[in-house]
PDB file of C-alpha atoms and ligand atoms in Angstrom:
ATOM      1  CA  MET A1374      40.355   1.530  26.420  1.00  0.00           C
ATOM      2  CA  LYS A1375      36.651   1.394  25.755  1.00  0.00           C
ATOM      3  CA  ARG A1376      35.156  -1.869  24.639  1.00  0.00           C
ATOM      4  CA  GLU A1377      31.814  -3.557  24.844  1.00  0.00           C
ATOM      5  CA  LYS A1378      32.571  -7.050  23.678  1.00  0.00           C
ATOM      6  CA  GLY A1379      35.744  -9.001  23.085  1.00  0.00           C
ATOM      7  CA  LEU A1380      36.988  -9.883  19.613  1.00  0.00           C
ATOM      8  CA  LEU A1381      36.449 -13.288  18.114  1.00  0.00           C
ATOM      9  CA  ILE A1382      39.740 -14.114  16.405  1.00  0.00           C
ATOM     10  CA  VAL A1383      39.818 -17.080  14.059  1.00  0.00           C
ATOM     11  CA  LEU A1384      43.201 -18.526  13.160  1.00  0.00           C
ATOM     12  CA  SER A1385      43.304 -21.074  10.352  1.00  0.00           C
ATOM     13  CA  GLY A1386      45.952 -22.426   8.068  1.00  0.00           C
ATOM     14  CA  PRO A1387      47.035 -25.741   6.627  1.00  0.00           C
ATOM     15  CA  SER A1388      47.852 -28.669   8.882  1.00  0.00           C
ATOM     16  CA  GLY A1389      51.497 -28.487   9.952  1.00  0.00           C
ATOM     17  CA  VAL A1390      51.825 -24.721   9.527  1.00  0.00           C
ATOM     18  CA  GLY A1391      52.346 -24.356  13.271  1.00  0.00           C
ATOM     19  CA  LYS A1392      49.002 -22.951  14.429  1.00  0.00           C
ATOM     20  CA  GLY A1393      49.355 -24.706  17.773  1.00  0.00           C
ATOM     21  CA  THR A1394      52.866 -23.383  18.362  1.00  0.00           C
ATOM     22  CA  VAL A1395      51.914 -19.858  17.332  1.00  0.00           C
ATOM     23  CA  CYS A1396      48.795 -19.911  19.526  1.00  0.00           C
ATOM     24  CA  GLY A1397      50.828 -21.233  22.461  1.00  0.00           C
ATOM     25  CA  ALA A1398      53.415 -18.464  22.044  1.00  0.00           C
ATOM     26  CA  LEU A1399      50.670 -15.869  21.656  1.00  0.00           C
ATOM     27  CA  ARG A1400      49.101 -16.976  24.914  1.00  0.00           C
ATOM     28  CA  GLU A1401      52.426 -16.549  26.689  1.00  0.00           C
ATOM     29  CA  HIS A1402      52.843 -13.042  25.283  1.00  0.00           C
ATOM     30  CA  ASP A1403      49.292 -11.870  25.698  1.00  0.00           C
ATOM     31  CA  THR A1404      47.538 -13.293  28.676  1.00  0.00           C
ATOM     32  CA  HIS A1405      44.377 -11.307  27.893  1.00  0.00           C
ATOM     33  CA  ILE A1406      43.549 -13.484  24.903  1.00  0.00           C
ATOM     34  CA  ARG A1407      41.429 -16.482  25.845  1.00  0.00           C
ATOM     35  CA  TYR A1408      41.909 -19.720  23.975  1.00  0.00           C
ATOM     36  CA  SER A1409      38.944 -21.869  23.066  1.00  0.00           C
ATOM     37  CA  VAL A1410      39.541 -25.611  23.584  1.00  0.00           C
ATOM     38  CA  SER A1411      37.864 -27.659  20.849  1.00  0.00           C
ATOM     39  CA  ALA A1412      36.078 -30.978  21.023  1.00  0.00           C
ATOM     40  CA  THR A1413      37.313 -33.753  18.752  1.00  0.00           C
ATOM     41  CA  THR A1414      36.805 -37.428  18.030  1.00  0.00           C
ATOM     42  CA  ARG A1415      40.475 -37.961  17.191  1.00  0.00           C
ATOM     43  CA  SER A1416      42.628 -39.802  19.727  1.00  0.00           C
ATOM     44  CA  PRO A1417      45.037 -37.805  21.865  1.00  0.00           C
ATOM     45  CA  ARG A1418      48.601 -37.575  20.548  1.00  0.00           C
ATOM     46  CA  GLU A1419      51.380 -38.317  22.981  1.00  0.00           C
ATOM     47  CA  GLY A1420      51.649 -35.503  25.499  1.00  0.00           C
ATOM     48  CA  GLU A1421      48.215 -34.041  24.759  1.00  0.00           C
ATOM     49  CA  GLN A1422      45.849 -33.522  27.668  1.00  0.00           C
ATOM     50  CA  GLU A1423      42.085 -33.621  28.042  1.00  0.00           C
ATOM     51  CA  GLY A1424      40.730 -30.105  28.484  1.00  0.00           C
ATOM     52  CA  VAL A1425      44.057 -28.496  27.544  1.00  0.00           C
ATOM     53  CA  ASN A1426      44.573 -29.515  23.915  1.00  0.00           C
ATOM     54  CA  TYR A1427      41.098 -30.861  23.236  1.00  0.00           C
ATOM     55  CA  PHE A1428      38.033 -32.344  24.870  1.00  0.00           C
ATOM     56  CA  TYR A1429      38.225 -35.898  23.512  1.00  0.00           C
ATOM     57  CA  LYS A1430      34.793 -37.285  22.595  1.00  0.00           C
ATOM     58  CA  SER A1431      33.351 -40.459  21.129  1.00  0.00           C
ATOM     59  CA  LYS A1432      31.536 -40.100  17.809  1.00  0.00           C
ATOM     60  CA  GLU A1433      28.208 -40.542  19.659  1.00  0.00           C
ATOM     61  CA  GLU A1434      29.001 -37.825  22.210  1.00  0.00           C
ATOM     62  CA  PHE A1435      30.113 -35.480  19.461  1.00  0.00           C
ATOM     63  CA  GLU A1436      26.934 -36.080  17.474  1.00  0.00           C
ATOM     64  CA  ARG A1437      24.871 -35.397  20.591  1.00  0.00           C
ATOM     65  CA  MET A1438      26.665 -32.041  20.945  1.00  0.00           C
ATOM     66  CA  ILE A1439      25.811 -31.233  17.323  1.00  0.00           C
ATOM     67  CA  HIS A1440      22.130 -32.077  17.827  1.00  0.00           C
ATOM     68  CA  GLU A1441      21.860 -30.080  21.046  1.00  0.00           C
ATOM     69  CA  ASP A1442      23.394 -27.044  19.315  1.00  0.00           C
ATOM     70  CA  GLU A1443      26.318 -26.975  21.758  1.00  0.00           C
ATOM     71  CA  LEU A1444      28.831 -26.198  19.007  1.00  0.00           C
ATOM     72  CA  LEU A1445      29.462 -22.818  17.443  1.00  0.00           C
ATOM     73  CA  GLU A1446      30.821 -24.608  14.391  1.00  0.00           C
ATOM     74  CA  TYR A1447      32.103 -28.067  13.550  1.00  0.00           C
ATOM     75  CA  ALA A1448      33.717 -29.844  10.645  1.00  0.00           C
ATOM     76  CA  GLN A1449      34.874 -33.245   9.556  1.00  0.00           C
ATOM     77  CA  TYR A1450      38.588 -33.119   8.922  1.00  0.00           C
ATOM     78  CA  VAL A1451      40.424 -36.083   7.410  1.00  0.00           C
ATOM     79  CA  GLU A1452      38.640 -38.818   9.399  1.00  0.00           C
ATOM     80  CA  ASN A1453      37.438 -37.034  12.513  1.00  0.00           C
ATOM     81  CA  TYR A1454      35.046 -34.431  13.834  1.00  0.00           C
ATOM     82  CA  TYR A1455      36.338 -31.175  15.320  1.00  0.00           C
ATOM     83  CA  GLY A1456      34.147 -28.461  16.835  1.00  0.00           C
ATOM     84  CA  THR A1457      34.102 -25.354  19.018  1.00  0.00           C
ATOM     85  CA  PRO A1458      32.003 -25.500  22.206  1.00  0.00           C
ATOM     86  CA  ARG A1459      29.703 -22.484  21.981  1.00  0.00           C
ATOM     87  CA  GLN A1460      29.197 -21.581  25.639  1.00  0.00           C
ATOM     88  CA  TYR A1461      32.786 -20.679  26.560  1.00  0.00           C
ATOM     89  CA  VAL A1462      33.284 -18.479  23.505  1.00  0.00           C
ATOM     90  CA  GLU A1463      30.028 -16.570  23.947  1.00  0.00           C
ATOM     91  CA  GLU A1464      30.610 -16.077  27.677  1.00  0.00           C
ATOM     92  CA  MET A1465      34.150 -14.716  27.191  1.00  0.00           C
ATOM     93  CA  ILE A1466      33.220 -12.366  24.370  1.00  0.00           C
ATOM     94  CA  ASN A1467      30.275 -11.017  26.310  1.00  0.00           C
ATOM     95  CA  LYS A1468      32.581 -10.361  29.273  1.00  0.00           C
ATOM     96  CA  GLY A1469      34.866  -8.337  26.971  1.00  0.00           C
ATOM     97  CA  HIS A1470      37.678 -10.863  26.518  1.00  0.00           C
ATOM     98  CA  ASP A1471      39.245 -11.519  23.126  1.00  0.00           C
ATOM     99  CA  VAL A1472      38.955 -15.200  22.214  1.00  0.00           C
ATOM    100  CA  ILE A1473      41.018 -17.089  19.671  1.00  0.00           C
ATOM    101  CA  LEU A1474      39.795 -20.163  17.809  1.00  0.00           C
ATOM    102  CA  GLU A1475      42.383 -22.307  16.093  1.00  0.00           C
ATOM    103  CA  ILE A1476      40.263 -24.119  13.514  1.00  0.00           C
ATOM    104  CA  GLU A1477      40.313 -25.379   9.941  1.00  0.00           C
ATOM    105  CA  VAL A1478      38.704 -23.519   7.062  1.00  0.00           C
ATOM    106  CA  GLN A1479      35.281 -25.187   6.797  1.00  0.00           C
ATOM    107  CA  GLY A1480      34.623 -24.289  10.432  1.00  0.00           C
ATOM    108  CA  ALA A1481      36.010 -20.787   9.967  1.00  0.00           C
ATOM    109  CA  LEU A1482      33.562 -20.170   7.137  1.00  0.00           C
ATOM    110  CA  GLN A1483      30.674 -21.237   9.396  1.00  0.00           C
ATOM    111  CA  VAL A1484      31.877 -18.799  12.066  1.00  0.00           C
ATOM    112  CA  LYS A1485      31.981 -16.069   9.438  1.00  0.00           C
ATOM    113  CA  GLU A1486      28.252 -16.607   8.829  1.00  0.00           C
ATOM    114  CA  THR A1487      27.338 -16.200  12.496  1.00  0.00           C
ATOM    115  CA  PHE A1488      30.095 -13.753  13.539  1.00  0.00           C
ATOM    116  CA  PRO A1489      30.835 -11.585  10.495  1.00  0.00           C
ATOM    117  CA  GLU A1490      32.491  -9.088  12.863  1.00  0.00           C
ATOM    118  CA  GLY A1491      35.156 -11.707  13.744  1.00  0.00           C
ATOM    119  CA  VAL A1492      38.780 -11.273  12.723  1.00  0.00           C
ATOM    120  CA  PHE A1493      39.861 -13.976  10.291  1.00  0.00           C
ATOM    121  CA  ILE A1494      43.590 -14.680  10.082  1.00  0.00           C
ATOM    122  CA  PHE A1495      45.195 -17.206   7.745  1.00  0.00           C
ATOM    123  CA  LEU A1496      48.578 -18.573   8.816  1.00  0.00           C
ATOM    124  CA  MET A1497      50.785 -19.536   5.859  1.00  0.00           C
ATOM    125  CA  PRO A1498      53.987 -21.575   5.749  1.00  0.00           C
ATOM    126  CA  PRO A1499      56.888 -20.038   3.797  1.00  0.00           C
ATOM    127  CA  ASP A1500      56.565 -22.941   1.315  1.00  0.00           C
ATOM    128  CA  LEU A1501      54.861 -26.326   0.960  1.00  0.00           C
ATOM    129  CA  LYS A1502      58.000 -28.444   1.317  1.00  0.00           C
ATOM    130  CA  GLU A1503      58.392 -27.039   4.787  1.00  0.00           C
ATOM    131  CA  LEU A1504      54.801 -28.026   5.531  1.00  0.00           C
ATOM    132  CA  ARG A1505      55.353 -31.675   4.605  1.00  0.00           C
ATOM    133  CA  ASN A1506      58.559 -31.733   6.652  1.00  0.00           C
ATOM    134  CA  ARG A1507      56.684 -30.431   9.670  1.00  0.00           C
ATOM    135  CA  ILE A1508      53.874 -32.998   9.408  1.00  0.00           C
ATOM    136  CA  GLU A1509      56.413 -35.813   8.892  1.00  0.00           C
ATOM    137  CA  GLY A1510      58.600 -34.468  11.670  1.00  0.00           C
ATOM    138  CA  ARG A1511      55.740 -34.879  14.129  1.00  0.00           C
ATOM    139  CA  GLY A1512      56.109 -38.609  13.501  1.00  0.00           C
ATOM    140  CA  THR A1513      52.536 -39.279  14.589  1.00  0.00           C
ATOM    141  CA  GLU A1514      50.866 -39.916  11.219  1.00  0.00           C
ATOM    142  CA  THR A1515      51.046 -42.728   8.655  1.00  0.00           C
ATOM    143  CA  LYS A1516      52.131 -41.957   5.069  1.00  0.00           C
ATOM    144  CA  GLU A1517      48.513 -42.166   3.886  1.00  0.00           C
ATOM    145  CA  LEU A1518      47.347 -39.698   6.529  1.00  0.00           C
ATOM    146  CA  ILE A1519      50.226 -37.349   5.682  1.00  0.00           C
ATOM    147  CA  ASP A1520      49.242 -37.456   1.993  1.00  0.00           C
ATOM    148  CA  ASN A1521      45.628 -36.730   2.971  1.00  0.00           C
ATOM    149  CA  ARG A1522      46.688 -33.795   5.136  1.00  0.00           C
ATOM    150  CA  MET A1523      48.830 -32.381   2.319  1.00  0.00           C
ATOM    151  CA  SER A1524      45.960 -32.612  -0.132  1.00  0.00           C
ATOM    152  CA  VAL A1525      43.583 -30.930   2.352  1.00  0.00           C
ATOM    153  CA  ALA A1526      46.264 -28.269   2.947  1.00  0.00           C
ATOM    154  CA  LYS A1527      46.255 -27.325  -0.727  1.00  0.00           C
ATOM    155  CA  ASP A1528      42.453 -27.045  -0.764  1.00  0.00           C
ATOM    156  CA  GLU A1529      42.626 -24.921   2.393  1.00  0.00           C
ATOM    157  CA  ILE A1530      45.117 -22.497   0.867  1.00  0.00           C
ATOM    158  CA  ASP A1531      42.631 -21.955  -1.985  1.00  0.00           C
ATOM    159  CA  LEU A1532      40.233 -20.485   0.587  1.00  0.00           C
ATOM    160  CA  MET A1533      42.645 -17.832   1.857  1.00  0.00           C
ATOM    161  CA  ASP A1534      40.608 -15.265  -0.033  1.00  0.00           C
ATOM    162  CA  LYS A1535      37.844 -15.524   2.593  1.00  0.00           C
ATOM    163  CA  TYR A1536      40.165 -14.254   5.345  1.00  0.00           C
ATOM    164  CA  ASP A1537      40.997 -10.696   6.402  1.00  0.00           C
ATOM    165  CA  TYR A1538      44.723 -11.176   7.060  1.00  0.00           C
ATOM    166  CA  VAL A1539      47.551 -13.490   5.985  1.00  0.00           C
ATOM    167  CA  VAL A1540      50.389 -14.044   8.415  1.00  0.00           C
ATOM    168  CA  GLU A1541      53.459 -15.966   7.315  1.00  0.00           C
ATOM    169  CA  ASN A1542      54.899 -18.289   9.911  1.00  0.00           C
ATOM    170  CA  ASP A1543      58.518 -17.936   8.888  1.00  0.00           C
ATOM    171  CA  GLU A1544      59.455 -17.544  12.553  1.00  0.00           C
ATOM    172  CA  VAL A1545      57.114 -18.118  15.474  1.00  0.00           C
ATOM    173  CA  GLU A1546      58.052 -14.906  17.272  1.00  0.00           C
ATOM    174  CA  LEU A1547      57.526 -12.838  14.115  1.00  0.00           C
ATOM    175  CA  ALA A1548      54.161 -14.478  13.445  1.00  0.00           C
ATOM    176  CA  VAL A1549      53.105 -13.747  17.037  1.00  0.00           C
ATOM    177  CA  GLU A1550      54.119 -10.088  16.703  1.00  0.00           C
ATOM    178  CA  ARG A1551      52.086  -9.788  13.497  1.00  0.00           C
ATOM    179  CA  ILE A1552      49.012 -11.315  15.133  1.00  0.00           C
ATOM    180  CA  LYS A1553      49.337  -9.049  18.170  1.00  0.00           C
ATOM    181  CA  ALA A1554      49.525  -6.042  15.845  1.00  0.00           C
ATOM    182  CA  ILE A1555      46.369  -7.186  14.051  1.00  0.00           C
ATOM    183  CA  VAL A1556      44.512  -7.640  17.356  1.00  0.00           C
ATOM    184  CA  THR A1557      45.581  -4.199  18.568  1.00  0.00           C
ATOM    185  CA  ALA A1558      44.502  -2.559  15.325  1.00  0.00           C
ATOM    186  CA  GLU A1559      41.175  -4.400  15.313  1.00  0.00           C
ATOM    187  CA  ASN A1560      40.484  -3.299  18.869  1.00  0.00           C
ATOM    188  CA  CYS A1561      40.935   0.322  17.716  1.00  0.00           C
ATOM    189  CA  LYS A1562      38.702  -0.011  14.676  1.00  0.00           C
ATOM    190  CA  LYS A1563      36.397   2.947  14.464  1.00  0.00           C
ATOM    191  CA  ASP A1564      33.331   0.871  13.575  1.00  0.00           C
ATOM    192  CA  ARG A1565      33.650  -1.123  16.802  1.00  0.00           C
ATOM    193  CA  LEU A1566      33.999   1.967  18.994  1.00  0.00           C
ATOM    194  CA  ILE A1567      32.288   4.970  17.465  1.00  0.00           C
ATOM    195  CA  HIS A1568      28.972   4.468  19.268  1.00  0.00           C
ATOM    196  CA  LEU A1569      30.731   4.343  22.643  1.00  0.00           C
ATOM    197  CA  TYR A1570      32.538   7.634  22.024  1.00  0.00           C
ATOM    198  CA  LYS A1571      29.399   9.241  20.651  1.00  0.00           C
ATOM    199  CA  GLU A1572      27.810   8.539  24.047  1.00  0.00           C
ATOM    200  CA  LEU A1573      30.503  10.787  25.588  1.00  0.00           C
ATOM    201  CA  VAL A1574      29.506  13.657  23.364  1.00  0.00           C
ATOM    202  CA  LYS A1575      25.843  13.189  24.255  1.00  0.00           C
ATOM    203  CA  GLU A1576      26.636  13.379  27.964  1.00  0.00           C
TER     204      GLU A1576
HETATM  205  P1  LIG B 691      44.885 -31.752  14.604  1.00  0.00           P
HETATM  206  O1  LIG B 691      44.350 -33.142  14.427  1.00  0.00           O
HETATM  207  O2  LIG B 691      46.199 -31.567  13.868  1.00  0.00           O
HETATM  208  O3  LIG B 691      44.958 -31.325  16.052  1.00  0.00           O
HETATM  209  O4  LIG B 691      43.847 -30.742  13.923  1.00  0.00           O
HETATM  210  C1  LIG B 691      43.437 -30.935  12.600  1.00  0.00           C
HETATM  211  C2  LIG B 691      42.783 -29.678  12.075  1.00  0.00           C
HETATM  212  O5  LIG B 691      41.560 -29.439  12.796  1.00  0.00           O
HETATM  213  C3  LIG B 691      43.629 -28.429  12.270  1.00  0.00           C
HETATM  214  O6  LIG B 691      43.569 -27.674  11.063  1.00  0.00           O
HETATM  215  C4  LIG B 691      42.943 -27.711  13.410  1.00  0.00           C
HETATM  216  O7  LIG B 691      43.105 -26.307  13.336  1.00  0.00           O
HETATM  217  C5  LIG B 691      41.504 -28.082  13.150  1.00  0.00           C
HETATM  218  N1  LIG B 691      40.646 -27.902  14.330  1.00  0.00           N
HETATM  219  C6  LIG B 691      40.983 -28.001  15.633  1.00  0.00           C
HETATM  220  N2  LIG B 691      39.914 -27.731  16.403  1.00  0.00           N
HETATM  221  C7  LIG B 691      38.904 -27.415  15.567  1.00  0.00           C
HETATM  222  C8  LIG B 691      37.554 -27.006  15.766  1.00  0.00           C
HETATM  223  O8  LIG B 691      37.040 -26.846  16.869  1.00  0.00           O
HETATM  224  N3  LIG B 691      36.807 -26.788  14.658  1.00  0.00           N
HETATM  225  C9  LIG B 691      37.304 -26.932  13.396  1.00  0.00           C
HETATM  226  N4  LIG B 691      36.498 -26.658  12.389  1.00  0.00           N
HETATM  227  N5  LIG B 691      38.576 -27.298  13.178  1.00  0.00           N
HETATM  228  C10 LIG B 691      39.367 -27.540  14.244  1.00  0.00           C
END
């Protein structure tokens, strides 16, 4: 299929909705989609690995990255910084690979300013009780942090309107299928392709 550049896919949704799990499953299904690893100042959770889950940075290192314009977007979330290293994303897209960013809403809105042609997907839990259960079930956060995450989650859901698609994560496999369908459809969008096909007619 013809393509010039890859898609920039932004996946957001409230903390605990299962973005990580869905992204992981998506990567297993569709090895063409590249996953952007974020930088963060939060400490690694048990089992997380440098360069796989995040690039773990000190506050000073993160602020240096901001000042040197090394981040495509960044946000402060609960008590930490999170940001997307620019170089990897730009390189992949320019080579024609689709790239997925799993980021919170403030960052997604910044990406929308610079990449309006991106595909913005909001992942929703079936209900909010389920969300709290999932955050608690992780067992990694204190009660205060869980309350903070729940309050941020509600604010995030208010911003769903800024996204192009809503995908419910009732079951991981179903959510993955819906995202794959969106990516396929977006890759066939006439506005992304028409100039390439018009070239054929000219020849
Ligand atoms: P967690 O601490 O649970 O790994 O992530 C907290 C929130 O930060 C999640 O909503 C996650 O999607 C978001 N996040 C992860 N990486 C980035 C990033 O590079 N930029 C922004 N803006 N948010 C991120």
